[in-house]
mmCIF file of C-alpha atoms and ligand atoms in Angstrom:
data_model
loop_
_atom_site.group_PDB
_atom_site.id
_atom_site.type_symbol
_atom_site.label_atom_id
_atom_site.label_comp_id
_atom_site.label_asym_id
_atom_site.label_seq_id
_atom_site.Cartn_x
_atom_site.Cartn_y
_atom_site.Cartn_z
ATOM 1 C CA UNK A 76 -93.292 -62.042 73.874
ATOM 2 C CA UNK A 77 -96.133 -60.089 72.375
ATOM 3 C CA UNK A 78 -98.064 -62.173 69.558
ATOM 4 C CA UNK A 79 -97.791 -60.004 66.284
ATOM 5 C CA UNK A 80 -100.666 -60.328 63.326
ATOM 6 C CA UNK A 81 -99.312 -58.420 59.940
ATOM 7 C CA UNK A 82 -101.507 -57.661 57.067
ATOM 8 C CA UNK A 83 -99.940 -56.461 53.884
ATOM 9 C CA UNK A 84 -101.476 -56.025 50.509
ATOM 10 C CA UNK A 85 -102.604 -53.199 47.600
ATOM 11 C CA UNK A 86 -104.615 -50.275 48.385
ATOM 12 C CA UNK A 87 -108.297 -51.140 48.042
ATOM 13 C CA UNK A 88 -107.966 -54.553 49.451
ATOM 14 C CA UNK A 89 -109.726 -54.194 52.439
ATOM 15 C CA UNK A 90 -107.188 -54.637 54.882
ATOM 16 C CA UNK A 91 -108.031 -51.988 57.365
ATOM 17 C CA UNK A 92 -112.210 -53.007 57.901
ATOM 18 C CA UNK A 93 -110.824 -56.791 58.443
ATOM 19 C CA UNK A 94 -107.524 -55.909 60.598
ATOM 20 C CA UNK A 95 -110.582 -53.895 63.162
ATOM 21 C CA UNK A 96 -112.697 -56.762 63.093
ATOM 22 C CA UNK A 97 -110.305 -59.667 63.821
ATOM 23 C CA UNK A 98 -108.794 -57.008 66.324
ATOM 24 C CA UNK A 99 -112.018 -56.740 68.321
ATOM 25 C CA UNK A 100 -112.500 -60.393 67.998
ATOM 26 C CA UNK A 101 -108.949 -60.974 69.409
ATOM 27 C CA UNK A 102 -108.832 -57.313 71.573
ATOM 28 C CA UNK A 103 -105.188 -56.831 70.569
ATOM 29 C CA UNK A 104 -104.658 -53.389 68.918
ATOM 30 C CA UNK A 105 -104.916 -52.531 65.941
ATOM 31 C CA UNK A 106 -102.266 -50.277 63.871
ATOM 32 C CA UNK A 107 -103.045 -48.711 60.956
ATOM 33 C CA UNK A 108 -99.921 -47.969 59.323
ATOM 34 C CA UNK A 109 -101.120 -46.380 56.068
ATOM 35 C CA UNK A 110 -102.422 -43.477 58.327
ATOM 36 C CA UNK A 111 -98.821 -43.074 59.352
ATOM 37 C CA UNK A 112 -97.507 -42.026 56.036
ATOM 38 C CA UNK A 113 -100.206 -39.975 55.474
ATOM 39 C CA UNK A 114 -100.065 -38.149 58.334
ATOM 40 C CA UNK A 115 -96.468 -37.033 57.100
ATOM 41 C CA UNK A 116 -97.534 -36.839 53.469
ATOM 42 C CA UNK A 117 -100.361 -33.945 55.122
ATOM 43 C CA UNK A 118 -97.388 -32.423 56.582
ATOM 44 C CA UNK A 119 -95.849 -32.304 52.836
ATOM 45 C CA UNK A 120 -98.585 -30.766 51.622
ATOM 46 C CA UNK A 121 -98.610 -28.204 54.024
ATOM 47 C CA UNK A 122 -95.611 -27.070 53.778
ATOM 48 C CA UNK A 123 -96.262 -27.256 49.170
ATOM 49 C CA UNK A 124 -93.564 -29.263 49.025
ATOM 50 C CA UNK A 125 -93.160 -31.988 46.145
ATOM 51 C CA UNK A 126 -93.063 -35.656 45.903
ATOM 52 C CA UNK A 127 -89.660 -35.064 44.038
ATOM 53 C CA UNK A 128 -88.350 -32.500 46.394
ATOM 54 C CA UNK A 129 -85.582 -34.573 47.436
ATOM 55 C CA UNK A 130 -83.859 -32.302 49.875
ATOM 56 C CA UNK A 131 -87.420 -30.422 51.277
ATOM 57 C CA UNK A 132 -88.246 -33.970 52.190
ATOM 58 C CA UNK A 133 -85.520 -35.110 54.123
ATOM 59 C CA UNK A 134 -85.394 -31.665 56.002
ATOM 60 C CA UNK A 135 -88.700 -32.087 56.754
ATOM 61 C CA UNK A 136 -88.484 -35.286 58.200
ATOM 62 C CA UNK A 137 -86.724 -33.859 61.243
ATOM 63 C CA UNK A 138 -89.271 -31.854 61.847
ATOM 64 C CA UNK A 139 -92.127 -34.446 61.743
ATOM 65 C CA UNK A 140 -93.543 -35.979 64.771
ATOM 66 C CA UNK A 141 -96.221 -38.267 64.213
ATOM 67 C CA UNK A 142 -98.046 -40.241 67.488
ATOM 68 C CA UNK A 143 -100.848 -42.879 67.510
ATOM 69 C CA UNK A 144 -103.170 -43.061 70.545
ATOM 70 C CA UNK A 145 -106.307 -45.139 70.849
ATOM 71 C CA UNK A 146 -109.422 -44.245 71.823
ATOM 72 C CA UNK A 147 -112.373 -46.276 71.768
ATOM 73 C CA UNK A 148 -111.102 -48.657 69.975
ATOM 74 C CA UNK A 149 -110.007 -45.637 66.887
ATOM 75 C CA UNK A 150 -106.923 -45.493 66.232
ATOM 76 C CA UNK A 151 -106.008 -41.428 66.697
ATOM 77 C CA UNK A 152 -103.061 -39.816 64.377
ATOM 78 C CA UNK A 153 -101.426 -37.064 65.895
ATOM 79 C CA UNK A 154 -99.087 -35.006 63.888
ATOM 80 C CA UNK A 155 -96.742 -32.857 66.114
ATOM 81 C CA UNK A 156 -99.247 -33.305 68.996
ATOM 82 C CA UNK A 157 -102.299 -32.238 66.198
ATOM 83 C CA UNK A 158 -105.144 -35.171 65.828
ATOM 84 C CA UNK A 159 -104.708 -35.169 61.505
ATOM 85 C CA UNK A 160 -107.669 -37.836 61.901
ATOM 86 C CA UNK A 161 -110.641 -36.296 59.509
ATOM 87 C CA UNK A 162 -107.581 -34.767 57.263
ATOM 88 C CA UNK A 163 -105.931 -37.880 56.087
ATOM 89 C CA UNK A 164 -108.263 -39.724 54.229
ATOM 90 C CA UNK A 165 -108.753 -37.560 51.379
ATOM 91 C CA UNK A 166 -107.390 -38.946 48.012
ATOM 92 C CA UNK A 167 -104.520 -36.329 47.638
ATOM 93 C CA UNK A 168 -103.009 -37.657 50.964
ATOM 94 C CA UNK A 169 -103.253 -40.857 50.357
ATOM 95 C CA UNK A 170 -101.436 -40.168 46.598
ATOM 96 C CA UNK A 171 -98.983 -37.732 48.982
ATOM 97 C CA UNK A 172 -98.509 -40.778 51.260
ATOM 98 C CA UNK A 173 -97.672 -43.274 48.131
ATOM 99 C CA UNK A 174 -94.951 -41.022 46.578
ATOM 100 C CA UNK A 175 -93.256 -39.774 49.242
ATOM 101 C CA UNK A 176 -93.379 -43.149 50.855
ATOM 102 C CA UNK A 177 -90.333 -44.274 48.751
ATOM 103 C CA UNK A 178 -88.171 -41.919 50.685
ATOM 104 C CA UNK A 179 -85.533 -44.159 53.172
ATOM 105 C CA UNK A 180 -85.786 -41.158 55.796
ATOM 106 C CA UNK A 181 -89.792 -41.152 55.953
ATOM 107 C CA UNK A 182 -89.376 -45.258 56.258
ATOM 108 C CA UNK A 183 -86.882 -45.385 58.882
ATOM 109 C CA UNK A 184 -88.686 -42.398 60.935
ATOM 110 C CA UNK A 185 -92.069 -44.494 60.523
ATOM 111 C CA UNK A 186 -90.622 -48.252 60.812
ATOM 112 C CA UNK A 187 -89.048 -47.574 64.222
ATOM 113 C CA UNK A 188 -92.142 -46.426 65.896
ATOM 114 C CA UNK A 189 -94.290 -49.671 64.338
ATOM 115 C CA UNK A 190 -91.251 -51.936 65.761
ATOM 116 C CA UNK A 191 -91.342 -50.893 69.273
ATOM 117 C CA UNK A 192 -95.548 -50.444 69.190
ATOM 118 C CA UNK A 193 -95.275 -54.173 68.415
ATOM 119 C CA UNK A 194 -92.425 -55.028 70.944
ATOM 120 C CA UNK A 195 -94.732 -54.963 74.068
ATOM 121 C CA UNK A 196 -98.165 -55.108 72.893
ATOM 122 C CA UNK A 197 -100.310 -58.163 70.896
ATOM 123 C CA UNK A 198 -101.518 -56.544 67.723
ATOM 124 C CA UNK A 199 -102.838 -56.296 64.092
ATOM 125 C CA UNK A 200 -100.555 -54.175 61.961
ATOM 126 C CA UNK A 201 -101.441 -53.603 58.421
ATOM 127 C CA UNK A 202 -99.817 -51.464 55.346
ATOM 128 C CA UNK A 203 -97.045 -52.511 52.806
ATOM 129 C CA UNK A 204 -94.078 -53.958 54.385
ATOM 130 C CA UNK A 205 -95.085 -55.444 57.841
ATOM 131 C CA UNK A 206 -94.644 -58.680 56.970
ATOM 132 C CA UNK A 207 -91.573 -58.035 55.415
ATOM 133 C CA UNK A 208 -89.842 -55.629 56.829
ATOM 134 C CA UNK A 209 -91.270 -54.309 60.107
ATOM 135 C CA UNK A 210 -92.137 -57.212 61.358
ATOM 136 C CA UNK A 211 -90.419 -60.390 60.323
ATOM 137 C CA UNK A 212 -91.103 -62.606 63.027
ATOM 138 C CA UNK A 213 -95.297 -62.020 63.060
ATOM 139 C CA UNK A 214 -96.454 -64.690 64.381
ATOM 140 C CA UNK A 215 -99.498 -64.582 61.389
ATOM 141 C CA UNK A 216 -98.837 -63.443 58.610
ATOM 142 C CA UNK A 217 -101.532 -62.598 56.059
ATOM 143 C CA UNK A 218 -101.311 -61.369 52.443
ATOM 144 C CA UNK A 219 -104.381 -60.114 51.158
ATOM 145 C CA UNK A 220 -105.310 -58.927 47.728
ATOM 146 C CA UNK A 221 -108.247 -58.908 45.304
ATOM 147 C CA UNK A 222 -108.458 -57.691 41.818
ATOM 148 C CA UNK A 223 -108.181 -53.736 41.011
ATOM 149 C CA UNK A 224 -111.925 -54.315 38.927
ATOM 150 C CA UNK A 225 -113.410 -55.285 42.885
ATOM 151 C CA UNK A 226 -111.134 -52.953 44.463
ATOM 152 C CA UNK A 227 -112.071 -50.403 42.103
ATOM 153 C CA UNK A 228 -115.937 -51.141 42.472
ATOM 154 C CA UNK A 229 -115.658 -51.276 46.188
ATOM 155 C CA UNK A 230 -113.912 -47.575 46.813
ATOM 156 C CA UNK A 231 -116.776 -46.470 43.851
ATOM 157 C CA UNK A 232 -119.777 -48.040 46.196
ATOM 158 C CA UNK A 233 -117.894 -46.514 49.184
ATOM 159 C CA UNK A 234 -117.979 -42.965 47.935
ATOM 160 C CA UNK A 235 -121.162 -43.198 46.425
ATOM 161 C CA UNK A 236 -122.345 -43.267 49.667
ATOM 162 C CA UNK A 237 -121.137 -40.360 50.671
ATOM 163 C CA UNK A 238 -122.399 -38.836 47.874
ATOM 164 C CA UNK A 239 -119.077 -38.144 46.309
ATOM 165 C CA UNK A 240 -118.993 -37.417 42.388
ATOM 166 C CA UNK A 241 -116.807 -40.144 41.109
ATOM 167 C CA UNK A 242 -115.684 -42.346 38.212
ATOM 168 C CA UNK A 243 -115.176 -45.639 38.411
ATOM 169 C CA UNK A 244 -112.807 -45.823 35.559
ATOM 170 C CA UNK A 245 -110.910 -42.701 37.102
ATOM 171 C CA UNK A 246 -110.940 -44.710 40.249
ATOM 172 C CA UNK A 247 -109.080 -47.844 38.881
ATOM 173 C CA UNK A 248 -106.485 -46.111 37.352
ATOM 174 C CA UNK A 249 -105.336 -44.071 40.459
ATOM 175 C CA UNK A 250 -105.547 -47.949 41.988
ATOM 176 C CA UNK A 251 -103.227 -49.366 39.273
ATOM 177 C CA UNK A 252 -100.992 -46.411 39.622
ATOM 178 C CA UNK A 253 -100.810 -46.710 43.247
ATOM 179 C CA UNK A 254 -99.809 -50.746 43.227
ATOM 180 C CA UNK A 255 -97.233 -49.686 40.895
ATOM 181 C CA UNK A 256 -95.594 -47.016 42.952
ATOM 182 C CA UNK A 257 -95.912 -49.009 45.993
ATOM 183 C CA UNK A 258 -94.881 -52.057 44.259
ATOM 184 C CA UNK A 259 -91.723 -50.713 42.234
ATOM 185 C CA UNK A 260 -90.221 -48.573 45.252
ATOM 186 C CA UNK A 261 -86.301 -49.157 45.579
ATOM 187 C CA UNK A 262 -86.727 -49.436 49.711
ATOM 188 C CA UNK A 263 -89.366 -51.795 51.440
ATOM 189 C CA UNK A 264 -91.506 -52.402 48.766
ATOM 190 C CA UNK A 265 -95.277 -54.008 48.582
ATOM 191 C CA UNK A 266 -94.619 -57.757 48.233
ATOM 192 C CA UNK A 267 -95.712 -60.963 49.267
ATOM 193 C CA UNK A 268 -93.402 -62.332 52.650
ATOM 194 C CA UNK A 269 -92.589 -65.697 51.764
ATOM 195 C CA UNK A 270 -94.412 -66.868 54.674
ATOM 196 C CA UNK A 271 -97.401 -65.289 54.048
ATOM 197 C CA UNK A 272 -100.866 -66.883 53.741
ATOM 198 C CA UNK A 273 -102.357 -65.387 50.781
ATOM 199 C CA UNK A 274 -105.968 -64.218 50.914
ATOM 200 C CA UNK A 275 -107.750 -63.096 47.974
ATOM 201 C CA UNK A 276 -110.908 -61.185 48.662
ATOM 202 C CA UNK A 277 -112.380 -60.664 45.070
ATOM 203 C CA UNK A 278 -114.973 -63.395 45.943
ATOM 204 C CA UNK A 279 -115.263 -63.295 49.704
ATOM 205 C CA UNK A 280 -117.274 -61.727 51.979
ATOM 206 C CA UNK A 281 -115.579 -59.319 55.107
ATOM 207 C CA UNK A 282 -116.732 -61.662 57.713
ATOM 208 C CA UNK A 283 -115.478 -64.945 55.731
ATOM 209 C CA UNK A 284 -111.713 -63.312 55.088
ATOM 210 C CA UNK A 285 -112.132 -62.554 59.052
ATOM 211 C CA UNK A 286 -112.608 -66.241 60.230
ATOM 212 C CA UNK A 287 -109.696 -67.211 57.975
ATOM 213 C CA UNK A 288 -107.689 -64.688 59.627
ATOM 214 C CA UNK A 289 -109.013 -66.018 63.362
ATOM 215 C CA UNK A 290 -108.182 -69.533 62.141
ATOM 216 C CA UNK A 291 -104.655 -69.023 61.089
ATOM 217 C CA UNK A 292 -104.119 -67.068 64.339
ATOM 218 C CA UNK A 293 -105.728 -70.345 66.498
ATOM 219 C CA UNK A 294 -103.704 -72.613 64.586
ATOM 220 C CA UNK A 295 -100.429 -70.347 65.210
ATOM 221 C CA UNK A 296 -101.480 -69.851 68.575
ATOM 222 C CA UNK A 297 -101.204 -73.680 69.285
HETATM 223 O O1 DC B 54 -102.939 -48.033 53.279
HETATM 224 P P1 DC B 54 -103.027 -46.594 52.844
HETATM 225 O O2 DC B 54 -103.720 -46.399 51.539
HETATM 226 O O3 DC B 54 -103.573 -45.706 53.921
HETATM 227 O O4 DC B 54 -101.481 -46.146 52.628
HETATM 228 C C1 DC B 54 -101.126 -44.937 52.018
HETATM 229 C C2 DC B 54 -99.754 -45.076 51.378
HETATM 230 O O5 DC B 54 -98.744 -45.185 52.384
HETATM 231 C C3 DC B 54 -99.547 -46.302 50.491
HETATM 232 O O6 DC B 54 -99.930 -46.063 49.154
HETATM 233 C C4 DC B 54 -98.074 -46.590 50.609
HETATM 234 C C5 DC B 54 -97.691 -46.046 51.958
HETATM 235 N N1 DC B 54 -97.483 -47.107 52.952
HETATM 236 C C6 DC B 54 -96.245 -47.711 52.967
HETATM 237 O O7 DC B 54 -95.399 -47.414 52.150
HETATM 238 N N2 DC B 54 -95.974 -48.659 53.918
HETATM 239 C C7 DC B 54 -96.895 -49.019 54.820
HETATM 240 N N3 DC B 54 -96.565 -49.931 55.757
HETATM 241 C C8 DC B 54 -98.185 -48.421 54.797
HETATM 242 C C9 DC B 54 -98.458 -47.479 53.833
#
């Protein structure tokens, strides 16, 4: 049986930069699933449909084929056969991805892949619902949060950086509006698996929340 790692928590938490690291520390795979509802939230967008479009989204869905290779140790996105890598990270995606995430026909399309990914192979899987839903038998299961004033600061740093015009006020806002979408959705919703470890990053470093994650997985492993 393949040895399963899930990482839930909020956006902002840091969950993807830890899940690579203990990945490559572990070389299991790692599986981004945020970049899977983005990838059909770009599709959305595309196609100017709404978050509220009830019926344009559930159409859609049928037409939506979304793929993950990896490459180098990248995870790639494909959306029908199209790498949607350097598309989905902008900010309207990822507010795309959170709305129409609530939608039981996006879930099911999305959950089925992550299932049988994590069937065969050892892996990290992060988003929302892993832990919960997609995966209820992870071996490791990890719930990791921090507060939205570090999350917030973090994401500011990040795209000051890339010398990005932002607001750190504007910043925390989307953050609190995001937890509460993805917190208050009918189907799957972000919550803590009862058997999750919970990890709270507001006053740890990357590589410290790693080694916790490496020493849960030792002791599970036992
Ligand atoms: O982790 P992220 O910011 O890339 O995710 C984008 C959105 O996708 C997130 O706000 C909610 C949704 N999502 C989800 O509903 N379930 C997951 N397992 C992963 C992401």
């Amino acid at each position: 049986m393949a040895f399963n790692i899930a990482i839930d928590g909020p956006a902002g938490a840091g969950k993807s930069t830890i899940a690579k690291k203990a990945a490559e520390a572990l070389s299991y795979i790692y599986v981004d699933t945020g970049a899977m509802y983005r990838a059909m939230a770009l599709f959305f967008l595309r196609e100017g449909i709404q978050p509220e479009d009830t019926e344009k989204i559930q159409r859609a869905c049928e037409k939506i084929r979304v793929t993950l290779s990896n490459e180098k140790g990248e995870q790639q996105v494909f959306l029908n056969g199209e790498n949607v890598n350097g598309q989905i990270r902008r900010e309207e995606v990822g507010n795309m991805a959170s709305a129409t995430s609530s939608y039981r026909e996006v879930r099911e399309k999305l959950t089925q892949l992550q299932r049988e990914m994590a069937r065969t192979t050892d892996l990290i899987m992060d988003g929302r619902d892993i832990g919960t839903c997609v995966l209820p038998k992870a071996q490791v299961k990890i719930y990791l949060t921090a507060s939205v004033e570090t999350r917030g600061r973090r994401r500011f740093l990040e795209l000051q950086e890339k010398g990005e015009d932002c607001d750190l006020e504007k910043i925390c806002e989307d953050i609190r509006k995001r937890d509460e979408q993805d917190m208050n959705r009918e189907i799957a919703p972000l919550r803590q698996a009862e058997d999750a470890v919970l990890i709270d990053s507001s006053e740890m470093t990357i590589q410290e929340v790693v080694d916790k994650i490496l020493e849960l997985v030792q002791k599970a492993a036992v």
